[in-house]
């Protein structure tokens, strides 16, 4: 009985180490090194994110959006991704998801429209990987819109974007 318990504990520990490695370390090993992007284009209807150089896409990724993706973000909690021209202005290596790049929403116009409606415009719109601990489900989860208004990719894709897109890179989000 004691050996059976030790065997079960060993298996659980090995699985835990394997899941941790697959979720946090493996994406960096699998990601391709890409040239630096000059800008990023998101086309919500296509569910695509494009990295651009010289105005031309050189890499594309499938994305998941918020649960209510049609239209421009109006207020906090509407589960919409904003539309328009913004900047990827800072990054978070320790986010709730595998890496994240912040979209500079809300801008001045977004704040004015929200203020006119007496609502909060929301914020913290990010490009990010999968929720920590669930990266191994990335391809499956990406089949539907699951974020609160962010732009989600798989963890390997987020590693590529993270290294190809410096702070200050413009991002255009189209309907």
mmCIF file of C-alpha atoms in Angstrom:
data_model
loop_
_atom_site.group_PDB
_atom_site.id
_atom_site.type_symbol
_atom_site.label_atom_id
_atom_site.label_comp_id
_atom_site.label_asym_id
_atom_site.label_seq_id
_atom_site.Cartn_x
_atom_site.Cartn_y
_atom_site.Cartn_z
ATOM 1 C CA UNK A 1 0.000 0.000 0.000
ATOM 2 C CA UNK A 2 2.831 2.398 0.897
ATOM 3 C CA UNK A 3 4.593 1.795 -2.442
ATOM 4 C CA UNK A 4 1.378 2.390 -4.332
ATOM 5 C CA UNK A 5 0.933 5.742 -2.567
ATOM 6 C CA UNK A 6 4.540 6.714 -3.328
ATOM 7 C CA UNK A 7 4.064 5.732 -6.976
ATOM 8 C CA UNK A 8 0.909 7.857 -7.221
ATOM 9 C CA UNK A 9 2.670 10.833 -5.608
ATOM 10 C CA UNK A 10 5.601 10.447 -7.995
ATOM 11 C CA UNK A 11 3.245 10.355 -11.017
ATOM 12 C CA UNK A 12 1.345 13.446 -9.813
ATOM 13 C CA UNK A 13 4.626 15.293 -9.240
ATOM 14 C CA UNK A 14 5.948 14.301 -12.681
ATOM 15 C CA UNK A 15 2.705 15.417 -14.336
ATOM 16 C CA UNK A 16 2.841 18.726 -12.467
ATOM 17 C CA UNK A 17 6.416 19.368 -13.574
ATOM 18 C CA UNK A 18 5.480 18.403 -17.142
ATOM 19 C CA UNK A 19 2.486 20.759 -17.244
ATOM 20 C CA UNK A 20 4.576 23.600 -15.764
ATOM 21 C CA UNK A 21 7.298 23.065 -18.372
ATOM 22 C CA UNK A 22 4.793 22.805 -21.240
ATOM 23 C CA UNK A 23 2.999 25.962 -20.097
ATOM 24 C CA UNK A 24 5.857 28.268 -19.149
ATOM 25 C CA UNK A 25 9.106 27.092 -20.764
ATOM 26 C CA UNK A 26 8.209 25.177 -23.905
ATOM 27 C CA UNK A 27 6.638 28.136 -25.798
ATOM 28 C CA UNK A 28 9.951 30.033 -25.730
ATOM 29 C CA UNK A 29 11.754 26.998 -27.113
ATOM 30 C CA UNK A 30 9.245 26.522 -29.941
ATOM 31 C CA UNK A 31 8.864 30.162 -31.003
ATOM 32 C CA UNK A 32 10.587 31.349 -34.164
ATOM 33 C CA UNK A 33 12.843 34.379 -34.097
ATOM 34 C CA UNK A 34 11.237 37.035 -36.295
ATOM 35 C CA UNK A 35 12.332 40.427 -37.588
ATOM 36 C CA UNK A 36 11.100 43.454 -35.671
ATOM 37 C CA UNK A 37 7.597 44.597 -36.639
ATOM 38 C CA UNK A 38 7.043 48.198 -37.656
ATOM 39 C CA UNK A 39 3.330 47.964 -36.877
ATOM 40 C CA UNK A 40 0.573 45.532 -35.960
ATOM 41 C CA UNK A 41 -2.781 45.136 -37.707
ATOM 42 C CA UNK A 42 -5.765 43.349 -36.173
ATOM 43 C CA UNK A 43 -8.773 42.543 -38.355
ATOM 44 C CA UNK A 44 -11.503 41.493 -35.957
ATOM 45 C CA UNK A 45 -13.862 40.029 -38.562
ATOM 46 C CA UNK A 46 -11.084 37.793 -39.912
ATOM 47 C CA UNK A 47 -9.908 36.931 -36.378
ATOM 48 C CA UNK A 48 -6.353 37.714 -37.501
ATOM 49 C CA UNK A 49 -3.394 39.650 -36.143
ATOM 50 C CA UNK A 50 -0.698 40.640 -38.656
ATOM 51 C CA UNK A 51 2.873 41.783 -38.027
ATOM 52 C CA UNK A 52 3.902 44.318 -40.685
ATOM 53 C CA UNK A 53 7.162 45.594 -42.178
ATOM 54 C CA UNK A 54 7.237 48.159 -44.974
ATOM 55 C CA UNK A 55 3.437 48.175 -44.832
ATOM 56 C CA UNK A 56 3.212 44.479 -45.735
ATOM 57 C CA UNK A 57 2.250 41.563 -43.492
ATOM 58 C CA UNK A 58 5.084 39.122 -42.879
ATOM 59 C CA UNK A 59 3.417 36.999 -40.184
ATOM 60 C CA UNK A 60 -0.217 36.284 -39.292
ATOM 61 C CA UNK A 61 -1.869 34.735 -36.260
ATOM 62 C CA UNK A 62 -5.384 33.546 -35.486
ATOM 63 C CA UNK A 63 -6.882 35.407 -32.528
ATOM 64 C CA UNK A 64 -9.686 35.161 -30.002
ATOM 65 C CA UNK A 65 -11.522 38.305 -28.922
ATOM 66 C CA UNK A 66 -14.086 39.224 -26.275
ATOM 67 C CA UNK A 67 -17.413 37.456 -25.937
ATOM 68 C CA UNK A 68 -19.207 40.363 -27.689
ATOM 69 C CA UNK A 69 -16.681 41.297 -30.387
ATOM 70 C CA UNK A 70 -18.786 43.254 -32.914
ATOM 71 C CA UNK A 71 -18.317 47.013 -32.763
ATOM 72 C CA UNK A 72 -16.008 49.426 -30.957
ATOM 73 C CA UNK A 73 -15.525 49.164 -27.203
ATOM 74 C CA UNK A 74 -18.001 51.539 -25.540
ATOM 75 C CA UNK A 75 -17.598 50.906 -21.837
ATOM 76 C CA UNK A 76 -16.017 48.761 -19.185
ATOM 77 C CA UNK A 77 -17.421 45.239 -19.145
ATOM 78 C CA UNK A 78 -18.957 45.241 -22.637
ATOM 79 C CA UNK A 79 -16.543 42.459 -23.739
ATOM 80 C CA UNK A 80 -15.639 44.340 -26.911
ATOM 81 C CA UNK A 81 -12.208 44.959 -28.380
ATOM 82 C CA UNK A 82 -11.645 48.617 -29.310
ATOM 83 C CA UNK A 83 -11.328 49.677 -32.935
ATOM 84 C CA UNK A 84 -8.991 52.378 -34.194
ATOM 85 C CA UNK A 85 -5.362 53.388 -34.028
ATOM 86 C CA UNK A 86 -3.457 52.864 -30.789
ATOM 87 C CA UNK A 87 0.059 52.085 -29.559
ATOM 88 C CA UNK A 88 1.473 49.002 -27.837
ATOM 89 C CA UNK A 89 2.928 51.081 -25.054
ATOM 90 C CA UNK A 90 4.095 48.687 -22.318
ATOM 91 C CA UNK A 91 4.464 45.000 -21.554
ATOM 92 C CA UNK A 92 3.821 42.707 -18.620
ATOM 93 C CA UNK A 93 5.954 39.570 -18.333
ATOM 94 C CA UNK A 94 4.047 38.508 -15.178
ATOM 95 C CA UNK A 95 0.438 38.866 -16.295
ATOM 96 C CA UNK A 96 -2.498 36.521 -15.673
ATOM 97 C CA UNK A 97 -1.814 35.136 -19.133
ATOM 98 C CA UNK A 98 1.399 34.080 -20.838
ATOM 99 C CA UNK A 99 2.984 37.507 -21.458
ATOM 100 C CA UNK A 100 0.968 40.585 -22.428
ATOM 101 C CA UNK A 101 1.370 43.777 -24.461
ATOM 102 C CA UNK A 102 -0.816 46.748 -23.493
ATOM 103 C CA UNK A 103 -2.949 48.542 -26.100
ATOM 104 C CA UNK A 104 -3.144 52.295 -25.331
ATOM 105 C CA UNK A 105 -6.962 52.233 -25.073
ATOM 106 C CA UNK A 106 -8.714 54.435 -23.999
ATOM 107 C CA UNK A 107 -7.482 57.420 -25.962
ATOM 108 C CA UNK A 108 -8.838 60.964 -25.589
ATOM 109 C CA UNK A 109 -11.815 60.323 -27.908
ATOM 110 C CA UNK A 110 -12.689 57.067 -26.143
ATOM 111 C CA UNK A 111 -12.695 58.830 -22.761
ATOM 112 C CA UNK A 112 -14.835 61.702 -24.092
ATOM 113 C CA UNK A 113 -17.438 59.329 -25.575
ATOM 114 C CA UNK A 114 -17.616 57.354 -22.335
ATOM 115 C CA UNK A 115 -17.859 60.523 -20.240
ATOM 116 C CA UNK A 116 -20.731 61.783 -22.423
ATOM 117 C CA UNK A 117 -22.566 58.529 -21.629
ATOM 118 C CA UNK A 118 -21.584 58.719 -17.934
ATOM 119 C CA UNK A 119 -19.805 55.347 -18.037
ATOM 120 C CA UNK A 120 -16.240 54.140 -17.545
ATOM 121 C CA UNK A 121 -14.454 53.454 -20.854
ATOM 122 C CA UNK A 122 -12.623 50.487 -19.305
ATOM 123 C CA UNK A 123 -9.015 49.744 -20.035
ATOM 124 C CA UNK A 124 -6.295 47.141 -19.682
ATOM 125 C CA UNK A 125 -6.795 45.895 -23.227
ATOM 126 C CA UNK A 126 -3.910 43.563 -23.989
ATOM 127 C CA UNK A 127 -2.532 41.212 -26.586
ATOM 128 C CA UNK A 128 -1.797 38.107 -24.547
ATOM 129 C CA UNK A 129 -1.272 34.369 -24.563
ATOM 130 C CA UNK A 130 -3.382 31.788 -22.778
ATOM 131 C CA UNK A 131 -4.302 31.970 -19.102
ATOM 132 C CA UNK A 132 -1.430 30.764 -16.941
ATOM 133 C CA UNK A 133 -1.686 27.023 -16.420
ATOM 134 C CA UNK A 134 -3.838 26.473 -19.514
ATOM 135 C CA UNK A 135 -1.377 27.115 -22.344
ATOM 136 C CA UNK A 136 -1.459 23.477 -23.368
ATOM 137 C CA UNK A 137 -5.138 24.001 -24.308
ATOM 138 C CA UNK A 138 -4.276 26.963 -26.567
ATOM 139 C CA UNK A 139 -5.336 25.587 -29.960
ATOM 140 C CA UNK A 140 -8.612 24.297 -28.545
ATOM 141 C CA UNK A 141 -9.461 27.469 -26.606
ATOM 142 C CA UNK A 142 -8.684 29.689 -29.605
ATOM 143 C CA UNK A 143 -11.719 28.246 -31.426
ATOM 144 C CA UNK A 144 -14.060 30.704 -29.667
ATOM 145 C CA UNK A 145 -13.969 34.260 -28.316
ATOM 146 C CA UNK A 146 -13.202 34.026 -24.622
ATOM 147 C CA UNK A 147 -11.498 37.232 -23.465
ATOM 148 C CA UNK A 148 -13.075 40.279 -21.824
ATOM 149 C CA UNK A 149 -12.074 42.433 -24.819
ATOM 150 C CA UNK A 150 -8.408 41.564 -25.204
ATOM 151 C CA UNK A 151 -6.704 39.896 -28.163
ATOM 152 C CA UNK A 152 -5.547 36.356 -27.376
ATOM 153 C CA UNK A 153 -3.102 34.089 -29.221
ATOM 154 C CA UNK A 154 -1.411 30.811 -28.284
ATOM 155 C CA UNK A 155 1.613 30.950 -25.990
ATOM 156 C CA UNK A 156 4.116 30.097 -28.730
ATOM 157 C CA UNK A 157 2.626 32.853 -30.897
ATOM 158 C CA UNK A 158 2.772 35.280 -27.962
ATOM 159 C CA UNK A 159 6.474 34.522 -27.541
ATOM 160 C CA UNK A 160 7.051 35.444 -31.210
ATOM 161 C CA UNK A 161 4.991 38.638 -30.948
ATOM 162 C CA UNK A 162 6.643 39.579 -27.626
ATOM 163 C CA UNK A 163 10.111 39.498 -29.192
ATOM 164 C CA UNK A 164 9.137 41.065 -32.562
ATOM 165 C CA UNK A 165 7.080 43.994 -31.218
ATOM 166 C CA UNK A 166 8.888 46.629 -29.135
ATOM 167 C CA UNK A 167 7.132 49.159 -26.900
ATOM 168 C CA UNK A 168 5.864 52.100 -28.942
ATOM 169 C CA UNK A 169 4.776 49.999 -31.913
ATOM 170 C CA UNK A 170 1.566 51.301 -33.554
ATOM 171 C CA UNK A 171 -1.424 48.971 -33.693
ATOM 172 C CA UNK A 172 -4.467 49.415 -35.909
ATOM 173 C CA UNK A 173 -7.589 47.463 -34.947
ATOM 174 C CA UNK A 174 -10.148 47.180 -37.730
ATOM 175 C CA UNK A 175 -13.742 45.863 -37.523
#
